[in-house]
mmCIF file of C-alpha atoms in Angstrom:
data_model
loop_
_atom_site.group_PDB
_atom_site.id
_atom_site.type_symbol
_atom_site.label_atom_id
_atom_site.label_comp_id
_atom_site.label_asym_id
_atom_site.label_seq_id
_atom_site.Cartn_x
_atom_site.Cartn_y
_atom_site.Cartn_z
ATOM 1 C CA UNK A 27 0.246 0.289 -0.072
ATOM 2 C CA UNK A 28 1.483 3.276 -0.904
ATOM 3 C CA UNK A 29 0.690 6.596 0.186
ATOM 4 C CA UNK A 30 0.053 8.259 3.840
ATOM 5 C CA UNK A 31 -3.249 6.968 5.482
ATOM 6 C CA UNK A 32 -5.188 9.784 6.876
ATOM 7 C CA UNK A 33 -8.900 9.216 6.661
ATOM 8 C CA UNK A 34 -10.489 5.626 6.849
ATOM 9 C CA UNK A 35 -13.972 4.644 6.413
ATOM 10 C CA UNK A 36 -15.041 1.598 8.223
ATOM 11 C CA UNK A 37 -18.314 -0.062 7.700
ATOM 12 C CA UNK A 38 -19.790 -2.368 9.664
ATOM 13 C CA UNK A 39 -22.018 -5.385 9.237
ATOM 14 C CA UNK A 40 -25.933 -5.788 9.368
ATOM 15 C CA UNK A 41 -27.397 -7.485 6.892
ATOM 16 C CA UNK A 42 -30.148 -5.493 5.227
ATOM 17 C CA UNK A 43 -29.644 -2.776 7.460
ATOM 18 C CA UNK A 44 -26.596 -1.954 5.423
ATOM 19 C CA UNK A 45 -28.884 0.123 2.870
ATOM 20 C CA UNK A 46 -28.215 3.161 5.929
ATOM 21 C CA UNK A 47 -24.884 2.840 5.101
ATOM 22 C CA UNK A 48 -25.208 3.770 1.380
ATOM 23 C CA UNK A 49 -27.092 7.052 2.601
ATOM 24 C CA UNK A 50 -24.112 7.809 5.161
ATOM 25 C CA UNK A 51 -21.654 7.723 2.060
ATOM 26 C CA UNK A 52 -24.045 9.748 0.151
ATOM 27 C CA UNK A 53 -23.712 12.531 2.626
ATOM 28 C CA UNK A 54 -19.794 12.159 2.977
ATOM 29 C CA UNK A 55 -19.145 12.487 -0.678
ATOM 30 C CA UNK A 56 -21.324 15.504 -0.894
ATOM 31 C CA UNK A 57 -19.214 16.857 1.964
ATOM 32 C CA UNK A 58 -16.047 16.688 -0.078
ATOM 33 C CA UNK A 59 -14.695 14.088 2.148
ATOM 34 C CA UNK A 60 -12.540 11.112 0.645
ATOM 35 C CA UNK A 61 -11.140 8.181 1.942
ATOM 36 C CA UNK A 62 -7.405 7.030 1.612
ATOM 37 C CA UNK A 63 -8.404 3.236 3.075
ATOM 38 C CA UNK A 64 -12.009 1.697 3.352
ATOM 39 C CA UNK A 65 -11.798 -1.313 5.533
ATOM 40 C CA UNK A 66 -15.733 -3.299 5.869
ATOM 41 C CA UNK A 67 -17.090 -6.493 7.493
ATOM 42 C CA UNK A 68 -20.053 -8.423 5.615
ATOM 43 C CA UNK A 69 -22.609 -6.468 4.141
ATOM 44 C CA UNK A 70 -20.133 -3.347 4.937
ATOM 45 C CA UNK A 71 -17.268 -5.164 3.441
ATOM 46 C CA UNK A 72 -19.448 -5.186 0.136
ATOM 47 C CA UNK A 73 -20.901 -1.383 0.394
ATOM 48 C CA UNK A 74 -17.173 -0.400 0.843
ATOM 49 C CA UNK A 75 -15.764 -2.199 -2.053
ATOM 50 C CA UNK A 76 -18.656 -0.512 -4.545
ATOM 51 C CA UNK A 77 -17.132 2.948 -3.529
ATOM 52 C CA UNK A 78 -13.549 1.512 -3.295
ATOM 53 C CA UNK A 79 -13.697 0.691 -7.114
ATOM 54 C CA UNK A 80 -15.827 4.039 -7.497
ATOM 55 C CA UNK A 81 -14.990 6.656 -5.419
ATOM 56 C CA UNK A 82 -17.340 9.859 -5.485
ATOM 57 C CA UNK A 83 -20.587 10.568 -6.974
ATOM 58 C CA UNK A 84 -20.455 7.817 -9.263
ATOM 59 C CA UNK A 85 -19.517 5.240 -6.952
ATOM 60 C CA UNK A 86 -22.855 6.326 -4.595
ATOM 61 C CA UNK A 87 -25.583 6.137 -7.279
ATOM 62 C CA UNK A 88 -23.854 2.785 -8.540
ATOM 63 C CA UNK A 89 -24.437 1.644 -4.951
ATOM 64 C CA UNK A 90 -27.861 3.412 -4.738
ATOM 65 C CA UNK A 91 -29.141 1.747 -8.123
ATOM 66 C CA UNK A 92 -27.969 -1.685 -6.881
ATOM 67 C CA UNK A 93 -29.839 -1.610 -3.293
ATOM 68 C CA UNK A 94 -32.678 -0.019 -4.744
ATOM 69 C CA UNK A 95 -33.020 -2.581 -7.833
ATOM 70 C CA UNK A 96 -32.859 -5.444 -4.433
ATOM 71 C CA UNK A 97 -35.974 -4.366 -3.478
ATOM 72 C CA UNK A 98 -38.454 -7.306 -4.288
ATOM 73 C CA UNK A 99 -35.812 -8.802 -6.427
ATOM 74 C CA UNK A 100 -35.853 -11.726 -4.159
ATOM 75 C CA UNK A 101 -32.066 -12.421 -3.618
ATOM 76 C CA UNK A 102 -33.207 -14.787 -0.396
ATOM 77 C CA UNK A 103 -36.631 -15.861 -1.388
ATOM 78 C CA UNK A 104 -35.714 -19.842 -2.246
ATOM 79 C CA UNK A 105 -38.527 -21.455 -1.453
ATOM 80 C CA UNK A 106 -39.579 -23.093 1.446
ATOM 81 C CA UNK A 107 -39.066 -26.398 0.582
ATOM 82 C CA UNK A 108 -35.793 -25.571 -0.785
ATOM 83 C CA UNK A 109 -34.819 -24.307 2.928
ATOM 84 C CA UNK A 110 -36.787 -27.229 4.221
ATOM 85 C CA UNK A 111 -34.668 -29.922 2.274
ATOM 86 C CA UNK A 112 -31.706 -28.186 3.059
ATOM 87 C CA UNK A 113 -32.422 -28.537 6.680
ATOM 88 C CA UNK A 114 -33.508 -32.089 6.404
ATOM 89 C CA UNK A 115 -30.636 -33.346 4.570
ATOM 90 C CA UNK A 116 -28.027 -31.836 7.158
ATOM 91 C CA UNK A 117 -26.829 -28.929 4.963
ATOM 92 C CA UNK A 118 -24.611 -26.397 7.011
ATOM 93 C CA UNK A 119 -26.780 -23.555 5.929
ATOM 94 C CA UNK A 120 -30.728 -22.534 5.137
ATOM 95 C CA UNK A 121 -29.612 -20.683 1.884
ATOM 96 C CA UNK A 122 -26.545 -21.688 -0.814
ATOM 97 C CA UNK A 123 -24.128 -18.697 -1.875
ATOM 98 C CA UNK A 124 -25.021 -18.541 -5.755
ATOM 99 C CA UNK A 125 -28.016 -15.785 -5.319
ATOM 100 C CA UNK A 126 -25.567 -13.718 -3.400
ATOM 101 C CA UNK A 127 -22.452 -14.605 -5.647
ATOM 102 C CA UNK A 128 -24.400 -13.364 -8.652
ATOM 103 C CA UNK A 129 -25.329 -10.438 -6.872
ATOM 104 C CA UNK A 130 -21.629 -9.219 -6.472
ATOM 105 C CA UNK A 131 -20.575 -10.452 -9.742
ATOM 106 C CA UNK A 132 -23.532 -8.209 -10.944
ATOM 107 C CA UNK A 133 -22.119 -5.142 -9.425
ATOM 108 C CA UNK A 134 -18.307 -5.652 -10.082
ATOM 109 C CA UNK A 135 -18.076 -8.542 -12.447
ATOM 110 C CA UNK A 136 -16.605 -11.883 -12.371
ATOM 111 C CA UNK A 137 -12.550 -10.853 -12.196
ATOM 112 C CA UNK A 138 -11.950 -7.888 -10.313
ATOM 113 C CA UNK A 139 -9.049 -8.350 -8.002
ATOM 114 C CA UNK A 140 -8.795 -6.361 -4.414
ATOM 115 C CA UNK A 141 -5.584 -4.916 -6.018
ATOM 116 C CA UNK A 142 -7.522 -3.406 -9.203
ATOM 117 C CA UNK A 143 -9.799 -1.146 -6.849
ATOM 118 C CA UNK A 144 -8.909 2.843 -7.006
ATOM 119 C CA UNK A 145 -8.929 3.179 -3.260
ATOM 120 C CA UNK A 146 -7.115 0.487 -0.784
ATOM 121 C CA UNK A 147 -9.682 -1.445 0.706
ATOM 122 C CA UNK A 148 -9.723 -4.579 3.561
ATOM 123 C CA UNK A 149 -12.318 -7.110 4.313
ATOM 124 C CA UNK A 150 -12.578 -9.068 7.144
ATOM 125 C CA UNK A 151 -13.935 -12.875 7.959
ATOM 126 C CA UNK A 152 -13.386 -15.595 10.427
ATOM 127 C CA UNK A 153 -11.341 -18.324 9.793
ATOM 128 C CA UNK A 154 -12.894 -21.528 11.299
ATOM 129 C CA UNK A 155 -9.507 -23.194 10.852
ATOM 130 C CA UNK A 156 -7.467 -20.862 13.106
ATOM 131 C CA UNK A 157 -10.003 -19.076 15.024
ATOM 132 C CA UNK A 158 -9.229 -16.019 14.377
ATOM 133 C CA UNK A 159 -9.973 -12.997 12.425
ATOM 134 C CA UNK A 160 -8.722 -12.782 8.485
ATOM 135 C CA UNK A 161 -7.852 -9.503 6.659
ATOM 136 C CA UNK A 162 -8.447 -9.767 3.092
ATOM 137 C CA UNK A 163 -6.070 -7.041 1.259
ATOM 138 C CA UNK A 164 -5.077 -8.952 -1.737
ATOM 139 C CA UNK A 165 -6.563 -11.913 -4.419
ATOM 140 C CA UNK A 166 -9.631 -12.333 -5.670
ATOM 141 C CA UNK A 167 -12.343 -9.594 -4.685
ATOM 142 C CA UNK A 168 -15.851 -11.777 -5.040
ATOM 143 C CA UNK A 169 -14.571 -14.642 -2.758
ATOM 144 C CA UNK A 170 -13.596 -11.941 -0.410
ATOM 145 C CA UNK A 171 -16.533 -10.603 -0.344
ATOM 146 C CA UNK A 172 -18.108 -13.618 0.222
ATOM 147 C CA UNK A 173 -16.093 -15.065 2.880
ATOM 148 C CA UNK A 174 -16.788 -11.372 4.788
ATOM 149 C CA UNK A 175 -20.276 -12.288 4.568
ATOM 150 C CA UNK A 176 -21.145 -15.668 5.260
ATOM 151 C CA UNK A 177 -23.402 -15.694 7.906
ATOM 152 C CA UNK A 178 -23.201 -18.807 9.798
ATOM 153 C CA UNK A 179 -26.835 -20.961 9.464
ATOM 154 C CA UNK A 180 -27.942 -18.572 6.508
ATOM 155 C CA UNK A 181 -24.912 -19.282 4.690
ATOM 156 C CA UNK A 182 -22.306 -22.099 4.050
ATOM 157 C CA UNK A 183 -18.510 -21.338 5.167
ATOM 158 C CA UNK A 184 -16.325 -19.892 2.261
ATOM 159 C CA UNK A 185 -13.356 -22.317 1.358
ATOM 160 C CA UNK A 186 -10.363 -20.150 -0.214
ATOM 161 C CA UNK A 187 -6.927 -21.765 -0.461
ATOM 162 C CA UNK A 188 -8.221 -24.849 1.764
ATOM 163 C CA UNK A 189 -9.450 -22.439 3.905
ATOM 164 C CA UNK A 190 -12.798 -21.929 5.134
ATOM 165 C CA UNK A 191 -14.731 -18.747 6.526
ATOM 166 C CA UNK A 192 -17.329 -17.889 8.263
ATOM 167 C CA UNK A 193 -19.056 -13.894 8.289
ATOM 168 C CA UNK A 194 -16.306 -11.196 9.763
ATOM 169 C CA UNK A 195 -18.890 -9.902 12.156
ATOM 170 C CA UNK A 196 -18.271 -12.672 14.671
ATOM 171 C CA UNK A 197 -14.766 -12.017 15.296
ATOM 172 C CA UNK A 198 -14.639 -8.047 14.097
ATOM 173 C CA UNK A 199 -18.137 -6.196 13.422
ATOM 174 C CA UNK A 200 -16.936 -2.899 13.406
ATOM 175 C CA UNK A 201 -13.261 -3.140 12.725
ATOM 176 C CA UNK A 202 -12.383 0.376 14.367
ATOM 177 C CA UNK A 203 -9.250 -1.475 15.791
ATOM 178 C CA UNK A 204 -8.213 -2.104 12.004
ATOM 179 C CA UNK A 205 -8.214 1.365 10.661
ATOM 180 C CA UNK A 206 -5.786 2.262 13.695
ATOM 181 C CA UNK A 207 -3.538 -0.590 13.217
ATOM 182 C CA UNK A 208 -3.655 1.221 9.454
ATOM 183 C CA UNK A 209 -2.488 4.446 10.890
ATOM 184 C CA UNK A 210 -5.875 6.407 10.012
ATOM 185 C CA UNK A 211 -5.800 9.722 12.183
ATOM 186 C CA UNK A 212 -9.698 10.668 10.629
ATOM 187 C CA UNK A 213 -11.939 7.662 11.163
ATOM 188 C CA UNK A 214 -15.617 7.808 9.760
ATOM 189 C CA UNK A 215 -17.496 4.584 11.136
ATOM 190 C CA UNK A 216 -20.799 3.866 9.521
ATOM 191 C CA UNK A 217 -22.896 1.488 11.630
ATOM 192 C CA UNK A 218 -25.997 0.307 11.026
ATOM 193 C CA UNK A 219 -28.068 1.382 13.906
ATOM 194 C CA UNK A 220 -27.269 -1.345 16.696
ATOM 195 C CA UNK A 221 -24.995 0.541 18.574
ATOM 196 C CA UNK A 222 -27.637 3.346 18.787
ATOM 197 C CA UNK A 223 -30.150 0.788 20.540
ATOM 198 C CA UNK A 224 -29.481 0.163 24.504
ATOM 199 C CA UNK A 225 -29.380 -3.310 25.463
ATOM 200 C CA UNK A 226 -31.512 -4.740 27.746
ATOM 201 C CA UNK A 227 -32.405 -8.350 29.039
ATOM 202 C CA UNK A 228 -33.793 -10.833 26.720
ATOM 203 C CA UNK A 229 -38.246 -11.065 26.912
ATOM 204 C CA UNK A 230 -38.342 -13.394 24.179
ATOM 205 C CA UNK A 231 -36.355 -16.657 22.608
ATOM 206 C CA UNK A 232 -35.469 -14.969 19.683
ATOM 207 C CA UNK A 233 -33.758 -11.803 21.544
ATOM 208 C CA UNK A 234 -31.340 -13.829 23.911
ATOM 209 C CA UNK A 235 -29.147 -14.952 20.597
ATOM 210 C CA UNK A 236 -29.734 -11.357 19.494
ATOM 211 C CA UNK A 237 -28.788 -9.912 22.550
ATOM 212 C CA UNK A 238 -25.627 -12.449 23.337
ATOM 213 C CA UNK A 239 -23.905 -11.693 19.850
ATOM 214 C CA UNK A 240 -24.691 -7.773 20.304
ATOM 215 C CA UNK A 241 -23.125 -8.061 23.746
ATOM 216 C CA UNK A 242 -19.645 -9.611 22.244
ATOM 217 C CA UNK A 243 -19.771 -7.245 19.020
ATOM 218 C CA UNK A 244 -19.852 -3.799 21.152
ATOM 219 C CA UNK A 245 -17.602 -5.113 23.963
ATOM 220 C CA UNK A 246 -14.611 -5.324 21.337
ATOM 221 C CA UNK A 247 -16.021 -2.109 19.651
ATOM 222 C CA UNK A 248 -16.451 -0.349 23.036
ATOM 223 C CA UNK A 249 -12.951 -1.671 24.149
ATOM 224 C CA UNK A 250 -11.365 -0.099 21.164
ATOM 225 C CA UNK A 251 -12.745 3.338 21.608
ATOM 226 C CA UNK A 252 -11.801 3.299 25.186
ATOM 227 C CA UNK A 253 -8.470 3.183 23.705
ATOM 228 C CA UNK A 254 -7.953 5.467 20.901
ATOM 229 C CA UNK A 255 -4.715 7.188 20.583
ATOM 230 C CA UNK A 256 -4.802 10.363 21.699
ATOM 231 C CA UNK A 257 -4.227 11.679 18.313
ATOM 232 C CA UNK A 258 -7.128 9.889 16.646
ATOM 233 C CA UNK A 259 -10.478 11.028 16.084
ATOM 234 C CA UNK A 260 -13.224 9.105 14.915
ATOM 235 C CA UNK A 261 -16.821 10.031 13.929
ATOM 236 C CA UNK A 262 -19.388 7.606 14.171
ATOM 237 C CA UNK A 263 -22.281 8.511 11.909
ATOM 238 C CA UNK A 264 -26.013 8.448 13.021
ATOM 239 C CA UNK A 265 -28.301 6.143 11.025
ATOM 240 C CA UNK A 266 -31.539 7.378 11.666
ATOM 241 C CA UNK A 267 -32.612 3.569 12.432
ATOM 242 C CA UNK A 268 -31.784 2.651 15.436
ATOM 243 C CA UNK A 269 -32.298 -1.339 15.765
ATOM 244 C CA UNK A 270 -34.546 -2.418 19.197
ATOM 245 C CA UNK A 271 -34.229 -5.523 20.683
ATOM 246 C CA UNK A 272 -38.003 -5.858 20.519
ATOM 247 C CA UNK A 273 -38.152 -4.789 16.979
ATOM 248 C CA UNK A 274 -39.711 -7.286 15.047
ATOM 249 C CA UNK A 275 -38.162 -5.881 11.895
ATOM 250 C CA UNK A 276 -35.065 -8.118 12.979
ATOM 251 C CA UNK A 277 -37.075 -11.424 12.458
ATOM 252 C CA UNK A 278 -38.017 -9.904 8.843
ATOM 253 C CA UNK A 279 -34.227 -10.024 7.656
ATOM 254 C CA UNK A 280 -34.847 -10.519 3.757
ATOM 255 C CA UNK A 281 -37.363 -7.961 3.762
ATOM 256 C CA UNK A 282 -36.222 -4.879 1.521
ATOM 257 C CA UNK A 283 -39.152 -3.156 1.249
ATOM 258 C CA UNK A 284 -37.973 0.193 3.651
ATOM 259 C CA UNK A 285 -34.833 -0.236 1.563
ATOM 260 C CA UNK A 286 -35.368 3.536 0.289
ATOM 261 C CA UNK A 287 -36.389 4.621 3.972
ATOM 262 C CA UNK A 288 -33.254 3.796 5.081
ATOM 263 C CA UNK A 289 -31.026 5.074 2.694
ATOM 264 C CA UNK A 290 -32.916 9.002 2.702
ATOM 265 C CA UNK A 291 -33.242 8.541 6.845
ATOM 266 C CA UNK A 292 -29.296 7.944 7.115
ATOM 267 C CA UNK A 293 -28.395 10.684 4.620
ATOM 268 C CA UNK A 294 -30.635 12.837 6.516
ATOM 269 C CA UNK A 295 -29.007 12.990 10.004
ATOM 270 C CA UNK A 296 -25.592 12.079 8.780
ATOM 271 C CA UNK A 297 -25.286 15.117 6.588
ATOM 272 C CA UNK A 298 -26.675 16.882 9.713
ATOM 273 C CA UNK A 299 -23.787 15.269 11.779
ATOM 274 C CA UNK A 300 -21.223 15.989 9.160
ATOM 275 C CA UNK A 301 -22.501 20.045 9.350
ATOM 276 C CA UNK A 302 -23.215 20.805 13.147
ATOM 277 C CA UNK A 303 -19.521 19.213 13.444
ATOM 278 C CA UNK A 304 -17.807 21.317 10.888
ATOM 279 C CA UNK A 305 -16.975 18.479 8.519
ATOM 280 C CA UNK A 306 -18.341 19.949 5.805
#
């Protein structure tokens, strides 16, 4: 990687909530802020890769168009029979990765390499064999994005050069520490809204798993924030979409009908944040 790193974009994971990051990216672009490096986890890796490939208004519009096309497109709309077959035949996941791979190839093409991107880009995944985070900094882009987005149970692990990977959110959901390690002095954190919602004890069965994972996710992030070097400035952009843990939307993870609202809401509140803090 050549050149000094001053400004980093850190894009966290969060499935369909990743639409808010599109609005944040639009606000950042309109404020005249450009990254020297982009770091992403899961859906944040995908969003970040598009901007790394095409920084500026054209890339933001390209990403916006993709998300709006996704609305109602049925990326995860496999039949109940197909999903049940995966479960009853002891497959490792409810869905296969083919639909996600086609979506990635649609926007990036089949042969894009990380080194080809205009802005230095890295994404993280969780190595099964090493039980450790793994950063993809070079090589084929699509497998790296698939590995970073392989949510356990929903998708099977992704094999790359004999090693198997799960979603990067398991090891570094909001990779602030990576930006610090890379030497960034100004960091913009793009998160999907979970960090804005207070935690509480679970009241329903499904909430127990969500809150347990959130404790692990937030602990690493909170520790990173507490131990920031004194010369590093971090701006956590508001999402306009705090995800509460009694929010039944969490159960409708395949529903993308509110994509435009999520993008527009995050754009508005993030733009206001940047102006009020003298960053535009």
